[in-house]
Amino acid sequence: MKTNNEQAKIVLVTGGSRGIGKSIALHAAERGLGVILTYNNRSEEGLAVAAEIKGNGGKAVALQLNAADIRSFSRFAGQVSEALRQEWNRENFDYLVNNAGIAQRTLIKDTTEEQFDELVNVNFKGVFFLTQKLLPLINDGGQIINITSGLARFAFPGVAVYGALKAATEALTRYFAKEYADRKIRVNSVAPGAIDTEFGGGKGDEAHRQQIAASTALGRLGEADDIGAFVVSLLSDDSRFVNAQRIEAGGGIMI
Ligand SMILES: NC(=O)c1ccc[n+]([C@@H]2O[C@H](COP(=O)([O-])OP(=O)(O)OC[C@H]3O[C@@H](n4cnc5c(N)ncnc54)[C@H](OP(=O)(O)O)[C@@H]3O)[C@@H](O)[C@H]2O)c1
């Protein structure tokens, strides 16, 4: 497979219905990329993001995906192929952003096996098998970005499994980069700091928010657009020699 440079690039963003993923989808469309975004439960919000992109003259498709449902990935890959053919008359896309994720709010002593397994399935196993399943559809020379977390580097109480899985995803990033180097597919992770979205029910009361801001060199929580703009800046040839890296976008949190 060869990328045709005259064609607009296409990005697939998981969890593009809200928060960081929505911002990635909108910024990508602004830069002229075609967008395939996924939602899980909130179909209206996912479809609204695609409609907003189309309303602004871009091209977008919204598809349902549960990142924990590994058995649905073959069917999902078929839907991606169908969307590529119908919307773009293409067989392949260029960039995959594994953004969908769920939070944890339980101390180690209170964490059940069910909670542990759900976190593993969405935040790690799903990332591995979805990427495996979609790689045949990604153009040679493309890029995969895994959204990880500052919590892969530093520890807070209540997020042990989540943080450990994000660290595992950062290790996986390097392994994917190694095994797909022959296709010149670059694989990087972007680790957001504390971002003001609905994630895990949001960032809590004012005192907690101020505490987070105080532990961040830039003195504030991040916005979804801080991450969306940055991720999309990586989705071009300007980052062509950046590979197998963890890049933290956290305003200098916990330094
Ligand atoms: N916010 C932060 O402070 C922060 C910091 C570091 C890293 N991150 C990471 O950034 C990513 C996005 O977080 P966010 O803050 O934008 O979260 P968010 O506002 O809660 O949005 C989560 C997105 O993921 C989707 N999603 C949830 N469960 C899913 C599942 N089982 N299968 C497929 N999609 C699913 C949601 O779809 P529906 O809308 O359909 O529910 C939604 O689009 C996550 O990987 C998170 O770990 C966030």
Short mmCIF file of C-alpha atoms and ligand atoms in Angstrom, two decimals:
data_model
loop_
_atom_site.label_atom_id
_atom_site.label_comp_id
_atom_site.label_asym_id
_atom_site.label_seq_id
_atom_site.Cartn_x
_atom_site.Cartn_y
_atom_site.Cartn_z
CA MET A 1 0.00 0.00 0.00
CA LYS A 2 1.23 3.49 -0.77
CA THR A 3 -0.11 6.78 0.49
CA ASN A 4 -1.27 9.04 -2.31
CA ASN A 5 -0.04 12.45 -1.17
CA GLU A 6 -2.56 14.27 -3.31
CA GLN A 7 -5.43 12.89 -1.28
CA ALA A 8 -6.59 14.40 2.00
CA LYS A 9 -5.51 12.30 4.95
CA ILE A 10 -8.12 10.51 7.03
CA VAL A 11 -8.03 10.05 10.81
CA LEU A 12 -10.03 7.60 12.91
CA VAL A 13 -10.58 8.86 16.47
CA THR A 14 -12.11 6.59 19.09
CA GLY A 15 -14.24 8.28 21.74
CA GLY A 16 -14.83 11.28 19.48
CA SER A 17 -18.24 12.15 20.85
CA ARG A 18 -17.04 14.27 23.77
CA GLY A 19 -14.09 15.76 25.59
CA ILE A 20 -10.61 15.28 24.18
CA GLY A 21 -11.70 13.01 21.31
CA LYS A 22 -14.29 15.51 20.12
CA SER A 23 -11.65 18.24 20.14
CA ILE A 24 -9.25 16.02 18.15
CA ALA A 25 -12.00 15.33 15.60
CA LEU A 26 -12.89 19.03 15.21
CA HIS A 27 -9.27 20.20 14.99
CA ALA A 28 -8.48 17.48 12.45
CA ALA A 29 -11.41 18.56 10.27
CA GLU A 30 -10.30 22.20 10.56
CA ARG A 31 -6.94 21.16 9.12
CA GLY A 32 -8.65 19.46 6.19
CA LEU A 33 -8.46 15.85 7.35
CA GLY A 34 -11.34 13.45 6.78
CA VAL A 35 -12.67 12.16 10.11
CA ILE A 36 -14.10 8.86 11.26
CA LEU A 37 -15.08 9.19 14.90
CA THR A 38 -16.62 6.71 17.28
CA TYR A 39 -19.04 7.00 20.17
CA ASN A 40 -20.09 4.32 22.63
CA ASN A 41 -23.39 5.15 24.43
CA ARG A 42 -23.90 8.76 23.48
CA SER A 43 -24.92 8.35 19.84
CA GLU A 44 -26.55 11.79 19.64
CA GLU A 45 -23.33 13.50 20.68
CA GLY A 46 -21.24 11.43 18.28
CA LEU A 47 -23.57 12.15 15.37
CA ALA A 48 -23.63 15.85 16.33
CA VAL A 49 -19.82 16.07 16.06
CA ALA A 50 -19.94 14.53 12.57
CA ALA A 51 -22.78 16.90 11.61
CA GLU A 52 -20.79 19.91 12.87
CA ILE A 53 -17.82 18.90 10.72
CA LYS A 54 -20.02 18.42 7.66
CA GLY A 55 -21.78 21.73 8.38
CA ASN A 56 -18.36 23.40 8.18
CA GLY A 57 -17.66 21.81 4.79
CA GLY A 58 -15.61 18.84 6.05
CA LYS A 59 -16.12 15.12 5.70
CA ALA A 60 -16.96 12.94 8.70
CA VAL A 61 -18.60 9.67 9.64
CA ALA A 62 -19.66 8.65 13.17
CA LEU A 63 -19.72 4.93 14.05
CA GLN A 64 -20.66 3.09 17.24
CA LEU A 65 -17.84 1.25 19.01
CA ASN A 66 -17.55 -0.36 22.42
CA ALA A 67 -13.80 -0.63 22.97
CA ALA A 68 -14.35 -3.44 25.50
CA ASP A 69 -16.22 -5.63 23.01
CA ILE A 70 -13.29 -7.27 21.26
CA ARG A 71 -15.53 -9.65 19.30
CA SER A 72 -17.24 -6.72 17.59
CA PHE A 73 -13.98 -5.42 16.09
CA SER A 74 -14.19 -7.47 12.86
CA ARG A 75 -17.64 -6.07 12.19
CA PHE A 76 -16.39 -2.59 13.11
CA ALA A 77 -13.45 -2.88 10.67
CA GLY A 78 -15.99 -3.81 7.99
CA GLN A 79 -18.00 -0.68 8.80
CA VAL A 80 -14.83 1.43 8.57
CA SER A 81 -14.07 -0.05 5.13
CA GLU A 82 -17.60 0.67 4.01
CA ALA A 83 -17.41 4.27 5.26
CA LEU A 84 -14.06 4.78 3.51
CA ARG A 85 -15.49 3.55 0.21
CA GLN A 86 -18.72 5.50 0.44
CA GLU A 87 -17.39 8.83 1.73
CA TRP A 88 -13.92 8.96 0.25
CA ASN A 89 -13.75 6.24 -2.42
CA ARG A 90 -10.73 4.90 -0.53
CA GLU A 91 -9.65 1.54 0.90
CA ASN A 92 -7.43 2.88 3.69
CA PHE A 93 -7.02 5.64 6.23
CA ASP A 94 -3.88 7.34 7.56
CA TYR A 95 -4.03 8.01 11.28
CA LEU A 96 -5.55 6.15 14.22
CA VAL A 97 -6.01 7.92 17.55
CA ASN A 98 -6.84 5.51 20.37
CA ASN A 99 -8.51 8.01 22.67
CA ALA A 100 -11.56 6.23 24.16
CA GLY A 101 -11.08 5.51 27.83
CA ILE A 102 -12.72 5.18 31.23
CA ALA A 103 -11.63 6.45 34.63
CA GLN A 104 -11.15 4.81 38.00
CA ARG A 105 -12.16 6.27 41.35
CA THR A 106 -11.38 3.47 43.82
CA LEU A 107 -8.58 2.89 46.26
CA ILE A 108 -6.66 -0.37 45.81
CA LYS A 109 -8.34 -1.88 48.88
CA ASP A 110 -11.81 -1.27 47.40
CA THR A 111 -11.17 -2.26 43.78
CA THR A 112 -13.16 -5.29 42.65
CA GLU A 113 -12.18 -7.80 39.99
CA GLU A 114 -15.10 -6.55 37.84
CA GLN A 115 -13.83 -2.97 38.01
CA PHE A 116 -10.29 -4.14 37.26
CA ASP A 117 -11.42 -6.17 34.24
CA GLU A 118 -13.52 -3.34 32.82
CA LEU A 119 -10.56 -0.96 33.05
CA VAL A 120 -8.30 -3.52 31.39
CA ASN A 121 -10.80 -4.22 28.62
CA VAL A 122 -11.47 -0.60 27.62
CA ASN A 123 -8.11 1.03 28.37
CA PHE A 124 -5.66 -1.70 27.34
CA LYS A 125 -7.01 -4.90 25.77
CA GLY A 126 -9.32 -2.89 23.52
CA VAL A 127 -6.44 -0.65 22.40
CA PHE A 128 -4.30 -3.68 21.54
CA PHE A 129 -6.91 -5.64 19.58
CA LEU A 130 -8.57 -2.68 17.87
CA THR A 131 -5.18 -1.49 16.62
CA GLN A 132 -4.32 -5.04 15.51
CA LYS A 133 -7.62 -5.28 13.64
CA LEU A 134 -7.35 -1.85 11.98
CA LEU A 135 -3.67 -2.01 10.96
CA PRO A 136 -4.43 -3.62 7.58
CA LEU A 137 -6.57 -0.55 6.82
CA ILE A 138 -3.89 1.99 7.80
CA ASN A 139 -1.72 3.32 4.99
CA ASP A 140 2.01 2.64 5.07
CA GLY A 141 3.69 5.77 6.42
CA GLY A 142 0.68 6.47 8.66
CA GLN A 143 0.66 7.11 12.39
CA ILE A 144 -1.02 5.75 15.51
CA ILE A 145 -1.39 7.92 18.59
CA ASN A 146 -2.38 6.38 21.91
CA ILE A 147 -3.82 8.79 24.46
CA THR A 148 -2.30 7.83 27.80
CA SER A 149 -1.98 9.98 30.93
CA GLY A 150 0.32 11.87 33.25
CA LEU A 151 -0.80 9.23 35.75
CA ALA A 152 1.45 6.77 33.93
CA ARG A 153 4.37 8.81 35.35
CA PHE A 154 3.19 9.92 38.81
CA ALA A 155 0.82 8.42 41.35
CA PHE A 156 -2.37 9.67 43.01
CA PRO A 157 -4.58 7.61 45.32
CA GLY A 158 -7.62 6.03 43.65
CA VAL A 159 -6.28 5.47 40.15
CA ALA A 160 -3.79 2.62 40.55
CA VAL A 161 -5.17 0.29 37.88
CA TYR A 162 -5.87 3.16 35.48
CA GLY A 163 -2.36 4.60 35.89
CA ALA A 164 -0.70 1.22 35.54
CA LEU A 165 -2.67 0.48 32.35
CA LYS A 166 -1.72 3.85 30.84
CA ALA A 167 1.93 3.02 31.61
CA ALA A 168 1.39 -0.37 29.96
CA THR A 169 -0.07 1.38 26.90
CA GLU A 170 3.06 3.54 26.71
CA ALA A 171 5.17 0.37 26.64
CA LEU A 172 2.84 -1.11 24.02
CA THR A 173 3.34 2.04 21.94
CA ARG A 174 7.03 1.19 21.61
CA TYR A 175 6.29 -2.45 20.70
CA PHE A 176 3.85 -1.45 17.96
CA ALA A 177 6.42 1.05 16.65
CA LYS A 178 8.99 -1.76 16.55
CA GLU A 179 6.83 -4.36 14.81
CA TYR A 180 5.30 -1.98 12.23
CA ALA A 181 8.51 -0.09 11.39
CA ASP A 182 8.77 -2.07 8.14
CA ARG A 183 5.59 -0.30 7.03
CA LYS A 184 6.96 3.07 8.25
CA ILE A 185 3.99 3.40 10.58
CA ARG A 186 4.92 5.65 13.49
CA VAL A 187 3.39 4.99 16.90
CA ASN A 188 3.46 7.59 19.67
CA SER A 189 1.62 8.28 22.89
CA VAL A 190 0.33 11.63 24.06
CA ALA A 191 -0.11 11.84 27.83
CA PRO A 192 -2.52 14.60 28.91
CA GLY A 193 -2.24 16.14 32.37
CA ALA A 194 -5.44 17.07 34.24
CA ILE A 195 -7.96 18.07 31.57
CA ASP A 196 -11.30 19.68 32.35
CA THR A 197 -13.75 17.19 30.79
CA GLU A 198 -16.51 14.95 32.14
CA PHE A 199 -13.94 12.16 32.55
CA GLY A 200 -14.59 10.20 35.74
CA GLY A 201 -17.32 12.68 36.68
CA GLY A 202 -15.14 15.74 36.19
CA LYS A 203 -12.44 17.35 38.28
CA GLY A 204 -14.50 17.76 41.48
CA ASP A 205 -14.99 20.71 43.80
CA GLU A 206 -13.23 24.05 43.61
CA ALA A 207 -10.69 23.18 46.32
CA HIS A 208 -9.63 20.06 44.42
CA ARG A 209 -9.41 21.95 41.14
CA GLN A 210 -7.24 24.60 42.78
CA GLN A 211 -5.01 21.88 44.18
CA ILE A 212 -4.51 20.41 40.69
CA ALA A 213 -3.86 23.86 39.24
CA ALA A 214 -1.29 24.51 41.96
CA SER A 215 0.60 21.32 41.10
CA THR A 216 0.75 22.37 37.44
CA ALA A 217 3.55 24.74 36.40
CA LEU A 218 1.24 26.69 34.08
CA GLY A 219 -1.14 27.13 37.03
CA ARG A 220 -4.35 25.81 35.50
CA LEU A 221 -6.23 22.68 34.44
CA GLY A 222 -6.03 21.86 30.75
CA GLU A 223 -8.93 22.22 28.34
CA ALA A 224 -9.90 19.55 25.81
CA ASP A 225 -8.73 21.92 23.08
CA ASP A 226 -5.21 22.05 24.60
CA ILE A 227 -4.93 18.36 23.76
CA GLY A 228 -6.98 18.31 20.54
CA ALA A 229 -4.86 21.01 18.93
CA PHE A 230 -1.62 19.32 19.99
CA VAL A 231 -2.56 15.82 18.84
CA VAL A 232 -3.61 17.12 15.43
CA SER A 233 -0.33 19.06 15.12
CA LEU A 234 1.39 15.65 15.23
CA LEU A 235 -0.79 14.28 12.42
CA SER A 236 1.35 15.57 9.61
CA ASP A 237 4.74 15.08 7.99
CA ASP A 238 6.12 17.80 10.28
CA SER A 239 6.47 15.09 12.95
CA ARG A 240 7.92 12.55 10.48
CA PHE A 241 10.93 11.60 12.64
CA VAL A 242 9.04 11.36 15.94
CA ASN A 243 8.42 7.70 16.67
CA ALA A 244 7.89 5.44 19.69
CA GLN A 245 7.71 8.45 22.01
CA ARG A 246 5.70 9.43 25.07
CA ILE A 247 4.90 13.13 24.85
CA GLU A 248 3.27 14.71 27.89
CA ALA A 249 0.85 17.58 27.31
CA GLY A 250 0.13 18.57 30.87
CA GLY A 251 1.23 22.14 31.42
CA GLY A 252 4.11 20.87 33.55
CA ILE A 253 2.11 18.86 36.09
CA MET A 254 3.96 17.26 39.04
CA ILE A 255 7.43 18.34 37.97
N1 LIG B 1 -9.68 14.26 31.24
C1 LIG B 1 -8.48 14.03 31.79
O1 LIG B 1 -8.09 14.63 32.80
C2 LIG B 1 -7.54 13.03 31.15
C3 LIG B 1 -6.21 13.05 31.58
C4 LIG B 1 -5.31 12.14 31.02
C5 LIG B 1 -5.74 11.25 30.05
N2 LIG B 1 -7.04 11.25 29.65
C6 LIG B 1 -7.43 10.29 28.63
O2 LIG B 1 -7.99 10.95 27.52
C7 LIG B 1 -8.95 10.12 26.88
C8 LIG B 1 -10.26 10.87 26.70
O3 LIG B 1 -10.68 11.34 27.94
P1 LIG B 1 -11.79 12.50 28.11
O4 LIG B 1 -11.36 13.34 29.24
O5 LIG B 1 -12.09 13.14 26.81
O6 LIG B 1 -13.04 11.60 28.59
P2 LIG B 1 -14.62 11.80 28.43
O7 LIG B 1 -14.96 13.24 28.29
O8 LIG B 1 -15.21 11.00 29.53
O9 LIG B 1 -14.94 11.08 27.01
C9 LIG B 1 -14.73 9.70 26.89
C10 LIG B 1 -14.96 9.27 25.45
O10 LIG B 1 -14.67 7.86 25.38
C11 LIG B 1 -15.83 7.15 24.94
N3 LIG B 1 -15.93 5.88 25.62
C12 LIG B 1 -16.13 5.63 26.94
N4 LIG B 1 -16.20 4.32 27.18
C13 LIG B 1 -16.05 3.69 25.98
C14 LIG B 1 -16.05 2.35 25.57
N5 LIG B 1 -16.24 1.32 26.41
N6 LIG B 1 -15.85 2.08 24.25
C15 LIG B 1 -15.66 3.09 23.36
N7 LIG B 1 -15.69 4.39 23.69
C16 LIG B 1 -15.88 4.69 24.99
C17 LIG B 1 -17.01 8.07 25.26
O11 LIG B 1 -18.10 7.72 24.40
P3 LIG B 1 -19.65 8.14 24.79
O12 LIG B 1 -19.72 9.63 24.64
O13 LIG B 1 -20.51 7.45 23.79
O14 LIG B 1 -19.86 7.70 26.19
C18 LIG B 1 -16.38 9.44 24.99
O15 LIG B 1 -16.39 9.72 23.62
C19 LIG B 1 -9.05 8.86 27.75
O16 LIG B 1 -8.26 7.82 27.21
C20 LIG B 1 -8.48 9.29 29.08
O17 LIG B 1 -7.92 8.21 29.79
C21 LIG B 1 -7.95 12.12 30.18
#
